[in-house]
Tab-separated table of N, CA, C and O in Angstrom:
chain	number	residue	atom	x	y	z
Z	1	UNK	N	-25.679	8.272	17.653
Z	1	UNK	CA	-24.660	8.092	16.640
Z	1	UNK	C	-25.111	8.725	15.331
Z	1	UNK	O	-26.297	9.007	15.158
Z	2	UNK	N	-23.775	9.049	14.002
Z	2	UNK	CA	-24.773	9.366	12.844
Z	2	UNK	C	-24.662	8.684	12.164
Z	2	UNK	O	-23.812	7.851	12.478
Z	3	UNK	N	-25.375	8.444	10.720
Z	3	UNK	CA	-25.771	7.963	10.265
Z	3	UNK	C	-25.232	8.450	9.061
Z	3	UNK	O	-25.323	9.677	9.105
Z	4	UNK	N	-24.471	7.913	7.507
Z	4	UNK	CA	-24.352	8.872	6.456
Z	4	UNK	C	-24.534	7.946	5.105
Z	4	UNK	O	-24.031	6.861	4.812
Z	5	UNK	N	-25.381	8.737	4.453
Z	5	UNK	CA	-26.139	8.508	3.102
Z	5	UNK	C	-25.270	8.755	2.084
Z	5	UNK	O	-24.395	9.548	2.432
Z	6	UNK	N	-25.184	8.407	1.044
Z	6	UNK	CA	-24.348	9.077	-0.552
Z	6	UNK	C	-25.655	8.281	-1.362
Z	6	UNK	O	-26.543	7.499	-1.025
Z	7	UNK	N	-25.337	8.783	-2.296
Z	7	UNK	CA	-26.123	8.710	-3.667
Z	7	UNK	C	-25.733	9.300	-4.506
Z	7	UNK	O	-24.925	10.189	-4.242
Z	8	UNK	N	-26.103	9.086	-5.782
Z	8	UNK	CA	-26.143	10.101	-7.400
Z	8	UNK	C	-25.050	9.061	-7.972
Z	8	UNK	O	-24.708	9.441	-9.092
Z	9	UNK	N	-24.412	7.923	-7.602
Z	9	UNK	CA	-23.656	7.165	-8.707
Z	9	UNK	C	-24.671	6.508	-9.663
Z	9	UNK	O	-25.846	6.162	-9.546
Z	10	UNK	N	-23.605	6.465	-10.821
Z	10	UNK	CA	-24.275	6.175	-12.184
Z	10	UNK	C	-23.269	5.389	-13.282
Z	10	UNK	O	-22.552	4.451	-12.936
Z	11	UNK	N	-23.300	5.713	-14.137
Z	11	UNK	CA	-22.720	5.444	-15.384
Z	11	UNK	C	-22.754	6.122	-16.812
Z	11	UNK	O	-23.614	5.946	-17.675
Z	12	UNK	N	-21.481	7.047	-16.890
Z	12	UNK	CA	-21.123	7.823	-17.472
Z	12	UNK	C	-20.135	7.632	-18.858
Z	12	UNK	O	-19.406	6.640	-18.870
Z	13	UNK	N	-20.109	8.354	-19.761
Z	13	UNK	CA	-19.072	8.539	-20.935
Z	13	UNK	C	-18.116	9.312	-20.381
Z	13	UNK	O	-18.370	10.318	-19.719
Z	14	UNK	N	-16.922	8.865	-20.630
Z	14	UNK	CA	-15.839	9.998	-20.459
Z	14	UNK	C	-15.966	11.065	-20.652
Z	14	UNK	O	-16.066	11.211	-21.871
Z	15	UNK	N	-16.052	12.311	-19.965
Z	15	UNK	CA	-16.031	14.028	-20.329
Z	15	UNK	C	-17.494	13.994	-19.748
Z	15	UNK	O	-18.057	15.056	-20.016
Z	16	UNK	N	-18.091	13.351	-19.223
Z	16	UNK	CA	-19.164	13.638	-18.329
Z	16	UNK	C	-19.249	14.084	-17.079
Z	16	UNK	O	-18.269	14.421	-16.414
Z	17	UNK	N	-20.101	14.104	-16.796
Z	17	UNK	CA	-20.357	14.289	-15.400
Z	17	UNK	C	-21.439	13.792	-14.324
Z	17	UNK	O	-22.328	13.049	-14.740
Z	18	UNK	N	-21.424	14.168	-12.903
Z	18	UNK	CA	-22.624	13.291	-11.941
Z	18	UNK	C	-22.070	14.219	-10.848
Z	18	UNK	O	-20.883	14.484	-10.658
Z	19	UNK	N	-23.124	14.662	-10.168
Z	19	UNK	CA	-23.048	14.867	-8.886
Z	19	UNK	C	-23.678	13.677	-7.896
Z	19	UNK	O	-24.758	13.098	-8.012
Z	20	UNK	N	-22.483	13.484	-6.733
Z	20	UNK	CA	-22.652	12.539	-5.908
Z	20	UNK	C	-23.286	13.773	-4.441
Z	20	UNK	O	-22.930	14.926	-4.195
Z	21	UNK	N	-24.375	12.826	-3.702
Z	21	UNK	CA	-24.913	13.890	-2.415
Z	21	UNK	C	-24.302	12.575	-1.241
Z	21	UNK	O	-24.263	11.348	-1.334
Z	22	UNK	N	-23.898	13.513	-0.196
Z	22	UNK	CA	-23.931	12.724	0.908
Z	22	UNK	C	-24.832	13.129	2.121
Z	22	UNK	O	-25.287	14.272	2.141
Z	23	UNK	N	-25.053	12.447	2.913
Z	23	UNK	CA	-26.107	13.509	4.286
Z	23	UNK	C	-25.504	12.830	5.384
Z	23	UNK	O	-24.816	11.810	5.355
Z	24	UNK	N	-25.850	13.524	6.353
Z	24	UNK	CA	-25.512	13.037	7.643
Z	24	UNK	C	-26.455	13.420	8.753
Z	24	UNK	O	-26.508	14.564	9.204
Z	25	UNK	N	-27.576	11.905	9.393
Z	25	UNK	CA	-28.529	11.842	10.196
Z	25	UNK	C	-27.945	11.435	11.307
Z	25	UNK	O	-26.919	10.760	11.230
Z	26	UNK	N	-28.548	11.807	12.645
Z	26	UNK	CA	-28.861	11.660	13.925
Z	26	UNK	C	-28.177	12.827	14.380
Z	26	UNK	O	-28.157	13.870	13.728
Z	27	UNK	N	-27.443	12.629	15.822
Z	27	UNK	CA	-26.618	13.184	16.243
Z	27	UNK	C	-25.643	13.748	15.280
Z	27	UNK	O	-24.943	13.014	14.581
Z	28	UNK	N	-25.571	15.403	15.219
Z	28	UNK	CA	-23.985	15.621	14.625
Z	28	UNK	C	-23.758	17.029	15.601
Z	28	UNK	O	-24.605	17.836	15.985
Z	29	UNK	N	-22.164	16.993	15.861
Z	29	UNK	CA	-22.247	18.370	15.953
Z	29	UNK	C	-22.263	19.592	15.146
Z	29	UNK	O	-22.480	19.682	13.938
Z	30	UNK	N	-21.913	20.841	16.282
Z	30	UNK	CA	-22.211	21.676	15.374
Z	30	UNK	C	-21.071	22.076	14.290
Z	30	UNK	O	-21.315	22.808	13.331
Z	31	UNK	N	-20.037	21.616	14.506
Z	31	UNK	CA	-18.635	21.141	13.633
Z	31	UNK	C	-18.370	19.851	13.220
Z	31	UNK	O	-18.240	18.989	14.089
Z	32	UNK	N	-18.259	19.541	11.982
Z	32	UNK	CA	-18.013	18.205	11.421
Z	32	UNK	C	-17.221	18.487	10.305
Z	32	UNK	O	-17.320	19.575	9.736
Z	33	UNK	N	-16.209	17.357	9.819
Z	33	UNK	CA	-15.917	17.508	8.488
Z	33	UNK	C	-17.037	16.684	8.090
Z	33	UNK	O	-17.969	16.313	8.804
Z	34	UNK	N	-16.787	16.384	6.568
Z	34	UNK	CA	-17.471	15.117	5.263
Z	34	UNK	C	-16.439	15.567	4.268
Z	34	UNK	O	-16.162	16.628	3.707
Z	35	UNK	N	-15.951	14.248	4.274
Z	35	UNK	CA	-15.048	13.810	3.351
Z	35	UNK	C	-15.386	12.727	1.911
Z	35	UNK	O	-15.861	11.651	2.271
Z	36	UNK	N	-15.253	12.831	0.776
Z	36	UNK	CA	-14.988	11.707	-0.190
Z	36	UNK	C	-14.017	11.172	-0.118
Z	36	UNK	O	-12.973	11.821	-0.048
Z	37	UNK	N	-14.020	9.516	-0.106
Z	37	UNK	CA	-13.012	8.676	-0.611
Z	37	UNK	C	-13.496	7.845	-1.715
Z	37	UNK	O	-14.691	8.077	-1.900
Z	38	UNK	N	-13.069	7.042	-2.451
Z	38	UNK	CA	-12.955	6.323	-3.122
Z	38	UNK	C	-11.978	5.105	-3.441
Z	38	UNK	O	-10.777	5.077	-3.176
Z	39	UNK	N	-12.638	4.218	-3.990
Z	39	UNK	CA	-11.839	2.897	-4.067
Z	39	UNK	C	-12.280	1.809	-4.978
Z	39	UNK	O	-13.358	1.224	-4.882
Z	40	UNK	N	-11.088	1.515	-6.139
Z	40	UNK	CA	-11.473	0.883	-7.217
Z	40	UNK	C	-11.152	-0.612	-6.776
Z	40	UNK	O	-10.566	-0.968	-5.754
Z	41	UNK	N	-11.671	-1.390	-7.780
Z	41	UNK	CA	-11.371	-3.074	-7.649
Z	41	UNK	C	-9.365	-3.332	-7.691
Z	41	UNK	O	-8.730	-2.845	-8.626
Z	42	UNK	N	-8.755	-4.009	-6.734
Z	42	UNK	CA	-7.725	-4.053	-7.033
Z	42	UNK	C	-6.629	-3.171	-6.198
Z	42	UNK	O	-5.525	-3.575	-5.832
Z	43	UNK	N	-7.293	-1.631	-5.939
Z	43	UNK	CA	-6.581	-0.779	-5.771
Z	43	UNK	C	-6.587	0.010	-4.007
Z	43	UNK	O	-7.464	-0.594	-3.388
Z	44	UNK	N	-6.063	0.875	-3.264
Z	44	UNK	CA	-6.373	0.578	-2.438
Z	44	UNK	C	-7.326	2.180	-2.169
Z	44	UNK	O	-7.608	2.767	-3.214
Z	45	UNK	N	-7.731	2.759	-1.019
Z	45	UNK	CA	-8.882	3.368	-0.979
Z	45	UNK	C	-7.944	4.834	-1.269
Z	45	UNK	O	-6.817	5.055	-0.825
Z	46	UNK	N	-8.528	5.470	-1.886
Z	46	UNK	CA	-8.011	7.313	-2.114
Z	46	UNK	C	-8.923	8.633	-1.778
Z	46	UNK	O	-10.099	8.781	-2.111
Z	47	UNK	N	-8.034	9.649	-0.970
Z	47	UNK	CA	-9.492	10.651	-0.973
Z	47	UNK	C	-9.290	11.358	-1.415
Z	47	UNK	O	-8.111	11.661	-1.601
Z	48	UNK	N	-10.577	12.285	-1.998
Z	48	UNK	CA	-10.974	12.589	-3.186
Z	48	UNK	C	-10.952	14.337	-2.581
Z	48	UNK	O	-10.276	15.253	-3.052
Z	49	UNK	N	-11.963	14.405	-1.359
Z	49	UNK	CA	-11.856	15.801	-1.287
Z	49	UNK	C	-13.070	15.721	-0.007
Z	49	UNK	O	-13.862	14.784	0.100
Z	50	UNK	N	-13.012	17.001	0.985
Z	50	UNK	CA	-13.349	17.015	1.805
Z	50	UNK	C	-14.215	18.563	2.466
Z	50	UNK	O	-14.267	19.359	1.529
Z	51	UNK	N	-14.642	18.960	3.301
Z	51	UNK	CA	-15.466	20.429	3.615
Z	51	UNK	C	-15.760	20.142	4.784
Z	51	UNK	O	-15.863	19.038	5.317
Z	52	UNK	N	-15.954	21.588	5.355
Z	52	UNK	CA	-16.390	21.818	6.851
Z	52	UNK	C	-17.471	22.005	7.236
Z	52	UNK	O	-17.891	23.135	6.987
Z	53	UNK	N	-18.059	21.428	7.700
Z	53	UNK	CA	-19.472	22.081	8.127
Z	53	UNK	C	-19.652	22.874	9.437
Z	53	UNK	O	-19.385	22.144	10.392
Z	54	UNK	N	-19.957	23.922	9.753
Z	54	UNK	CA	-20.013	24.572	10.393
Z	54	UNK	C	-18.003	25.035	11.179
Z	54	UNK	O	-17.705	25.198	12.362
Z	55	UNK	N	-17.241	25.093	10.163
Z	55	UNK	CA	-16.200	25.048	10.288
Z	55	UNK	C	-15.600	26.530	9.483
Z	55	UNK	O	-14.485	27.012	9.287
Z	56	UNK	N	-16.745	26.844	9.222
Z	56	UNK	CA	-15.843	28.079	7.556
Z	56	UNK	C	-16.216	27.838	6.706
Z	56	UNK	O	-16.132	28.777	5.914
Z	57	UNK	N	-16.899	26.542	6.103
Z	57	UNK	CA	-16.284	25.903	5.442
Z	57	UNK	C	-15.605	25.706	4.321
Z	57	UNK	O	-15.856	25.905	3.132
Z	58	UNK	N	-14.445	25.158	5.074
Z	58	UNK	CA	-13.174	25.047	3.946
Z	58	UNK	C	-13.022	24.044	3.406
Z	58	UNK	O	-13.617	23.082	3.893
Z	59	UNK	N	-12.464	23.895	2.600
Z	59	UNK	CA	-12.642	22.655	1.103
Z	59	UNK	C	-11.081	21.920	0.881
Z	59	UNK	O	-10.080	22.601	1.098
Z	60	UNK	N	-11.000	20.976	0.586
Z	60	UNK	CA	-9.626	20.453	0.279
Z	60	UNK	C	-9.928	19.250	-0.607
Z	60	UNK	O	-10.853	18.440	-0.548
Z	61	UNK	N	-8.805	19.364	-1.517
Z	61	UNK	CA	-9.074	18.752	-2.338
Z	61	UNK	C	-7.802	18.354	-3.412
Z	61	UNK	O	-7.130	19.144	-4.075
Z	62	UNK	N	-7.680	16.599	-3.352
Z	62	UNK	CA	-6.714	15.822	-3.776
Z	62	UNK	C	-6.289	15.884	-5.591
Z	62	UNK	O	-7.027	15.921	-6.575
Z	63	UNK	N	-4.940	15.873	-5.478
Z	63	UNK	CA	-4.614	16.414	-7.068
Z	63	UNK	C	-5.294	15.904	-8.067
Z	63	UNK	O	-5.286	16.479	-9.155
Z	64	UNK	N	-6.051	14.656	-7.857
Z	64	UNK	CA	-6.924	14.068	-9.019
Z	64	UNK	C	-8.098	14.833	-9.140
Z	64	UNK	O	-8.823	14.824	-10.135
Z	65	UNK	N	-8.323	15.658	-7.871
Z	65	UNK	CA	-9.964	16.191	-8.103
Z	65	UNK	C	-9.750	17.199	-8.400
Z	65	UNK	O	-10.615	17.685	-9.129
Z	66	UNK	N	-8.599	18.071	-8.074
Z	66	UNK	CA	-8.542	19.586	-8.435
Z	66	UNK	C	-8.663	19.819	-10.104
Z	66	UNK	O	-8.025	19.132	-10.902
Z	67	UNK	N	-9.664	20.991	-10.534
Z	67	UNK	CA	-9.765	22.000	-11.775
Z	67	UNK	C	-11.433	20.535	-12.290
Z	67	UNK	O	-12.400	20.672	-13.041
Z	68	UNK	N	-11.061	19.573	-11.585
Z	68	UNK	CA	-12.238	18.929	-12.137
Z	68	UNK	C	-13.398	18.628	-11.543
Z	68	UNK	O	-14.463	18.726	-12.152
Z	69	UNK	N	-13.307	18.181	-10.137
Z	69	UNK	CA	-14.244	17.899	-8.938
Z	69	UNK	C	-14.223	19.714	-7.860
Z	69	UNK	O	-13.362	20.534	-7.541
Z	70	UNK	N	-15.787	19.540	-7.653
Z	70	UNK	CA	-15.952	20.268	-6.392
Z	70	UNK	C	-16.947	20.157	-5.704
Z	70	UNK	O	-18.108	20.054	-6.099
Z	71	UNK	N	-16.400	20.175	-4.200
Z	71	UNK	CA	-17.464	19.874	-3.321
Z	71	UNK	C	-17.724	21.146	-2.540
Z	71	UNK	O	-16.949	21.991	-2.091
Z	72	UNK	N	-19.332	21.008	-2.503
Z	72	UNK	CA	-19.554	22.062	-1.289
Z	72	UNK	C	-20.846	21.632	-0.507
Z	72	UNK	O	-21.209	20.461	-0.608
Z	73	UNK	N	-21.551	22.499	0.258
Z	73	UNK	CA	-22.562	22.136	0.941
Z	73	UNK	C	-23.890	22.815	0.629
Z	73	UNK	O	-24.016	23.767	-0.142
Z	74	UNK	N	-25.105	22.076	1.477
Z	74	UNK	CA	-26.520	22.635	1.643
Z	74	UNK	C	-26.102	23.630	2.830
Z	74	UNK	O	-25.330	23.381	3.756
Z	75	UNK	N	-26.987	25.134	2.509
Z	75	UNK	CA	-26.350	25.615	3.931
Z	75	UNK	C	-27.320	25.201	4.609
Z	75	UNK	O	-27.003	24.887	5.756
Z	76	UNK	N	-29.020	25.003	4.193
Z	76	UNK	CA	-30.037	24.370	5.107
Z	76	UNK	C	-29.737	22.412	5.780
Z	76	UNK	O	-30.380	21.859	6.673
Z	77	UNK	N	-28.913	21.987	5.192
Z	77	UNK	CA	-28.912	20.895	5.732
Z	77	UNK	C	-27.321	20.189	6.145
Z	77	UNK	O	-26.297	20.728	5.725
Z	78	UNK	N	-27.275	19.050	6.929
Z	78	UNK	CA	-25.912	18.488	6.855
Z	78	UNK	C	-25.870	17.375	5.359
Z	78	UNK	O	-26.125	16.176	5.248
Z	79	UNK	N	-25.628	17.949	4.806
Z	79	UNK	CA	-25.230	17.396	3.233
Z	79	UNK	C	-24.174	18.235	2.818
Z	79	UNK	O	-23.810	19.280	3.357
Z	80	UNK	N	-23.740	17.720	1.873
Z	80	UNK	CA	-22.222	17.743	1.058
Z	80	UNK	C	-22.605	17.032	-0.650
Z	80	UNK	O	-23.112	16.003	-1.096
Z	81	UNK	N	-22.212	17.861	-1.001
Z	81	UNK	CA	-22.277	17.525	-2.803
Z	81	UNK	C	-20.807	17.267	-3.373
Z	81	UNK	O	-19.794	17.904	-3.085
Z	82	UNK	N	-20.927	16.152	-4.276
Z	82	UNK	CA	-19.324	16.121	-5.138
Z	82	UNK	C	-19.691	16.513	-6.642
Z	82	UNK	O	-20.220	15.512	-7.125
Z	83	UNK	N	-19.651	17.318	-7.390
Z	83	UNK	CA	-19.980	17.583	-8.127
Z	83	UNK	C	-18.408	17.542	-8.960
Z	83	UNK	O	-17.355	18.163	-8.808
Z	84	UNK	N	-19.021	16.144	-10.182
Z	84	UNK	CA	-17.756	15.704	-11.099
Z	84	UNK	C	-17.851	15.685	-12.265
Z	84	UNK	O	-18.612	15.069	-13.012
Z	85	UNK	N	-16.625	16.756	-12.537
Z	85	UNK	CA	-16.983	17.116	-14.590
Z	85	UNK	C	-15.851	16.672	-14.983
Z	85	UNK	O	-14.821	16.762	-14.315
Z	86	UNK	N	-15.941	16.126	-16.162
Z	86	UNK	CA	-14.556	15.708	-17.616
Z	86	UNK	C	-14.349	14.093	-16.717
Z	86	UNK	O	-13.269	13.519	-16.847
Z	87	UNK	N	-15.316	13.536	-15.942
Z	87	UNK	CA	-14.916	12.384	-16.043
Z	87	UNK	C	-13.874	11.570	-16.805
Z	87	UNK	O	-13.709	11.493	-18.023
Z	88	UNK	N	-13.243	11.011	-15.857
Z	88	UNK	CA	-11.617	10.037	-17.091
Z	88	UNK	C	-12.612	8.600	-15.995
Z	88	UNK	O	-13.279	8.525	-14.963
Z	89	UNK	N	-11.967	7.479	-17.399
Z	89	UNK	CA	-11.823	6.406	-17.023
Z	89	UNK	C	-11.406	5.480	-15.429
Z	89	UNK	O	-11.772	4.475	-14.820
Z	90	UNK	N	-10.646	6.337	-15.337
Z	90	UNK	CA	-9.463	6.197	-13.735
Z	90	UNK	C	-10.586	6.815	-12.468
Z	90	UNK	O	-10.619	6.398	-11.310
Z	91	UNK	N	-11.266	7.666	-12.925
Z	91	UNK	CA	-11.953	7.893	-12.029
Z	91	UNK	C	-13.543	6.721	-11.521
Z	91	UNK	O	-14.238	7.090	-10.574
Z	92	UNK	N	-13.873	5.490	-12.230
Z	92	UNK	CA	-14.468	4.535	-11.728
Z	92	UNK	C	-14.200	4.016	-10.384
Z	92	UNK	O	-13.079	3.796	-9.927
Z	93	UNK	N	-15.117	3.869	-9.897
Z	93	UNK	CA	-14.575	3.350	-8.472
Z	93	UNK	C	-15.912	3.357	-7.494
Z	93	UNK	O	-16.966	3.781	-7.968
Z	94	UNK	N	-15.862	2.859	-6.052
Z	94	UNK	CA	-17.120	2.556	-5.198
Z	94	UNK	C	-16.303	4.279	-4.696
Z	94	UNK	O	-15.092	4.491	-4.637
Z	95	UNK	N	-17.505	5.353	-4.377
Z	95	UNK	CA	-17.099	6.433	-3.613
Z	95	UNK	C	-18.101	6.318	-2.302
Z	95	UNK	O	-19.296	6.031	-2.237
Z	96	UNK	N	-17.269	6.611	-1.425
Z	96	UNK	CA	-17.691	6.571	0.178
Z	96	UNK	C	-17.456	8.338	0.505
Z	96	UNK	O	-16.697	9.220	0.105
Z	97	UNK	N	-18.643	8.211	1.508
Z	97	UNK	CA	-19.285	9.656	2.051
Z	97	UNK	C	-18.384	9.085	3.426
Z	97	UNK	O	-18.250	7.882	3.651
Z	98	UNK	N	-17.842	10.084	4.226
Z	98	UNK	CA	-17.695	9.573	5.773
Z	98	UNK	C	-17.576	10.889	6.077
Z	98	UNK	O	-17.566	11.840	5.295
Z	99	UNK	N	-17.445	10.888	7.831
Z	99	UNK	CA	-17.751	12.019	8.802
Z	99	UNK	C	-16.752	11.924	9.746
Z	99	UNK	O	-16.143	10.871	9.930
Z	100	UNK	N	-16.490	13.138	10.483
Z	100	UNK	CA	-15.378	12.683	11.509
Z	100	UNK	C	-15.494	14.100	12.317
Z	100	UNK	O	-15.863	15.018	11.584
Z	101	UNK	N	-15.308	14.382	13.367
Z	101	UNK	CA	-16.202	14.946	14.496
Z	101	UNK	C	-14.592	16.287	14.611
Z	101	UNK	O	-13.401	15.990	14.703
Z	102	UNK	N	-15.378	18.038	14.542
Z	102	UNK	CA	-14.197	18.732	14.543
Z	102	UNK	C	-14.043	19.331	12.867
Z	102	UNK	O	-14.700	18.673	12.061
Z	103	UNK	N	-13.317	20.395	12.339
Z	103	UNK	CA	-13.440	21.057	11.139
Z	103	UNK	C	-12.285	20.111	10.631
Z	103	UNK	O	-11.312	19.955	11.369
Z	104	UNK	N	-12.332	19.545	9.551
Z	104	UNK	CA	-10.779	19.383	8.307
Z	104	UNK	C	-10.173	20.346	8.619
Z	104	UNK	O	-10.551	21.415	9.099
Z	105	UNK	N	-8.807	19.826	8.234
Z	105	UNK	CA	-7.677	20.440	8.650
Z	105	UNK	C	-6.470	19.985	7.392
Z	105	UNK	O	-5.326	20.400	7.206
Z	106	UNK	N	-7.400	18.828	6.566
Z	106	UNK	CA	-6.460	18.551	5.594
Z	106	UNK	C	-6.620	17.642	4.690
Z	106	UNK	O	-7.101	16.530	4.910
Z	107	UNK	N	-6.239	18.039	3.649
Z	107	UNK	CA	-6.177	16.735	2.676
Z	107	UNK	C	-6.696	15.248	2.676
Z	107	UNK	O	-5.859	14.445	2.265
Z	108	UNK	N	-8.088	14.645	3.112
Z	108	UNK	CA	-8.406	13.569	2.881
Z	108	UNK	C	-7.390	11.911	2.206
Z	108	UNK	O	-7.409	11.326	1.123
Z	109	UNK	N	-6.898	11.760	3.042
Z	109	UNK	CA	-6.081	10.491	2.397
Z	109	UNK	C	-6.442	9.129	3.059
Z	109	UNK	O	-7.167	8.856	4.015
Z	110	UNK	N	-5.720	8.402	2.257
Z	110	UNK	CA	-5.803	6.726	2.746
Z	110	UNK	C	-5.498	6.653	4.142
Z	110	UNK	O	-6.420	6.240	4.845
Z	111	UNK	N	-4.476	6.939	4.688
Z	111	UNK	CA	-3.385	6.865	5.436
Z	111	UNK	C	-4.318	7.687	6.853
Z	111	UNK	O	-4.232	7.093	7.928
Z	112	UNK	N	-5.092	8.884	6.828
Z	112	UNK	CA	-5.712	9.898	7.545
Z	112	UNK	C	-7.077	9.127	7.543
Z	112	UNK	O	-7.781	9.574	8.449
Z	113	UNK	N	-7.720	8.094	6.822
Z	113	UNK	CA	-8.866	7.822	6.408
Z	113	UNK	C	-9.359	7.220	8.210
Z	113	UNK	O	-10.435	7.530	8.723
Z	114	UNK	N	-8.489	6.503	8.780
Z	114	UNK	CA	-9.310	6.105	10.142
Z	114	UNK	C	-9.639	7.342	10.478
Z	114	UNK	O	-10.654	7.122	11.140
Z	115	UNK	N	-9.467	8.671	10.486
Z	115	UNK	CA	-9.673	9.560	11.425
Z	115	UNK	C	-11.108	10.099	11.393
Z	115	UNK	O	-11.510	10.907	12.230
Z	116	UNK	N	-12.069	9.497	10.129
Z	116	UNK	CA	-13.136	9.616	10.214
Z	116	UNK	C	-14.017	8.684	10.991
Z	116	UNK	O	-13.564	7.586	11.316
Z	117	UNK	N	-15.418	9.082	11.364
Z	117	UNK	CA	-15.636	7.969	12.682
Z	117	UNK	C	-16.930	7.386	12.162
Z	117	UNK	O	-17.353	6.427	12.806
Z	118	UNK	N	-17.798	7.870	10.884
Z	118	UNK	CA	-18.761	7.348	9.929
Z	118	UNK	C	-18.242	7.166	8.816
Z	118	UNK	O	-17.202	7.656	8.375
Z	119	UNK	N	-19.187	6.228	8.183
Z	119	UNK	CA	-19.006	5.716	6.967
Z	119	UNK	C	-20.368	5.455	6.126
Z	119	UNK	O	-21.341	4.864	6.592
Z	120	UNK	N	-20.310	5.834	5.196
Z	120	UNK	CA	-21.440	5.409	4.277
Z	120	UNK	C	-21.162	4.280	3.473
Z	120	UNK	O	-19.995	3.940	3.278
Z	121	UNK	N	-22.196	3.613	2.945
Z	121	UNK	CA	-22.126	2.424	2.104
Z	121	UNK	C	-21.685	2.443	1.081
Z	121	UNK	O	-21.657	1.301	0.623
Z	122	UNK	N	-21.247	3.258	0.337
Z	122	UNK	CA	-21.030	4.111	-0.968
Z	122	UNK	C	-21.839	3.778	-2.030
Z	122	UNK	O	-22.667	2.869	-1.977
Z	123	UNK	N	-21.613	4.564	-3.121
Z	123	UNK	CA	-22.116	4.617	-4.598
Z	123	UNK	C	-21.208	4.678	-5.542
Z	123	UNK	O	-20.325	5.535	-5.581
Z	124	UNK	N	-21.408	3.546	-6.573
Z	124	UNK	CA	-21.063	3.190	-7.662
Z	124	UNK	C	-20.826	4.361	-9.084
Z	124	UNK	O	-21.564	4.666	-10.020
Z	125	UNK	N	-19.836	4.668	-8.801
Z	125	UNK	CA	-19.165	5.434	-10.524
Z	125	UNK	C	-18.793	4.675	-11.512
Z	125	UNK	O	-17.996	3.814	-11.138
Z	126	UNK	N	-19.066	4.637	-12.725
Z	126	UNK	CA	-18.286	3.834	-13.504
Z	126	UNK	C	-18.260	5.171	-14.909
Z	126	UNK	O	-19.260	5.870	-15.071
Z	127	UNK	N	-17.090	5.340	-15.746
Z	127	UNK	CA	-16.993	5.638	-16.565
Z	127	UNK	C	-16.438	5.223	-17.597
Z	127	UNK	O	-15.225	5.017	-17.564
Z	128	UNK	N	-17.379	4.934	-19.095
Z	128	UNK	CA	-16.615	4.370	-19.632
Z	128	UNK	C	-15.901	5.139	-20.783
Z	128	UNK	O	-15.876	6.369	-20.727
Z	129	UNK	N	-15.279	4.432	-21.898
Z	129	UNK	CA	-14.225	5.389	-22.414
Z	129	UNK	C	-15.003	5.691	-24.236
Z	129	UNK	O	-14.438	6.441	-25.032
């Protein structure tokens, strides 16, 4: 089975930034997506943005993250970076790394979110204002 890591949450000023890393141990194939989601207190889970590994990889990425968030990869390893600038307030939240077997094909959402088959524990964003 695999296994998936995130890290790099913190606590930020608005108009900041943090790169979040995710990895993915044991078994993977040689095609996987890794996707970000996220999910604040209250609210229900949203995804953020997603990449292929050994897929092309192609990138997708949800209207909150576009011109501000981007993710890409290690080409030496199965990791995935979220790299997040101009932090807003709205963007606080627990962010989850997950995996799901096969290249993305689309837009990371709530609704699409079972279709991943790992999950990481996530890491803590908070930004304040």
């Amino acid at each position: 089975q695999v296994r998936v890591v995130e890290s790099g949450g913190g606590s930020v000023q608005a108009g900041g930034s943090l790169r979040l890393s995710c990895a993915a141990y044991g078994y993977t194939p040689s095609t996987f997506c890794m996707g970000w989601f996220r999910q604040a207190p209250g609210k229900e889970r949203e995804g953020v943005a997603a990449l292929s590994i050994g897929g092309g990889g192609s990138t997708y990425y949800a209207d909150s993250a576009k011109g501000r968030f981007t993710i890409s990869q290690d080409n030496a390893k199965n990791t995935v970076y979220l790299q997040m600038n101009s932090l807003k307030p709205e963007d606080t939240a627990m962010y989850y790394c997950a995996a799901k077997y096969g290249a993305c094909w689309r837009v990371p959402t709530a609704a699409g979110s079972s279709e991943y088959n790992y999950w990481g524990q996530g890491t803590q964003v908070t930004v304040s204002s």
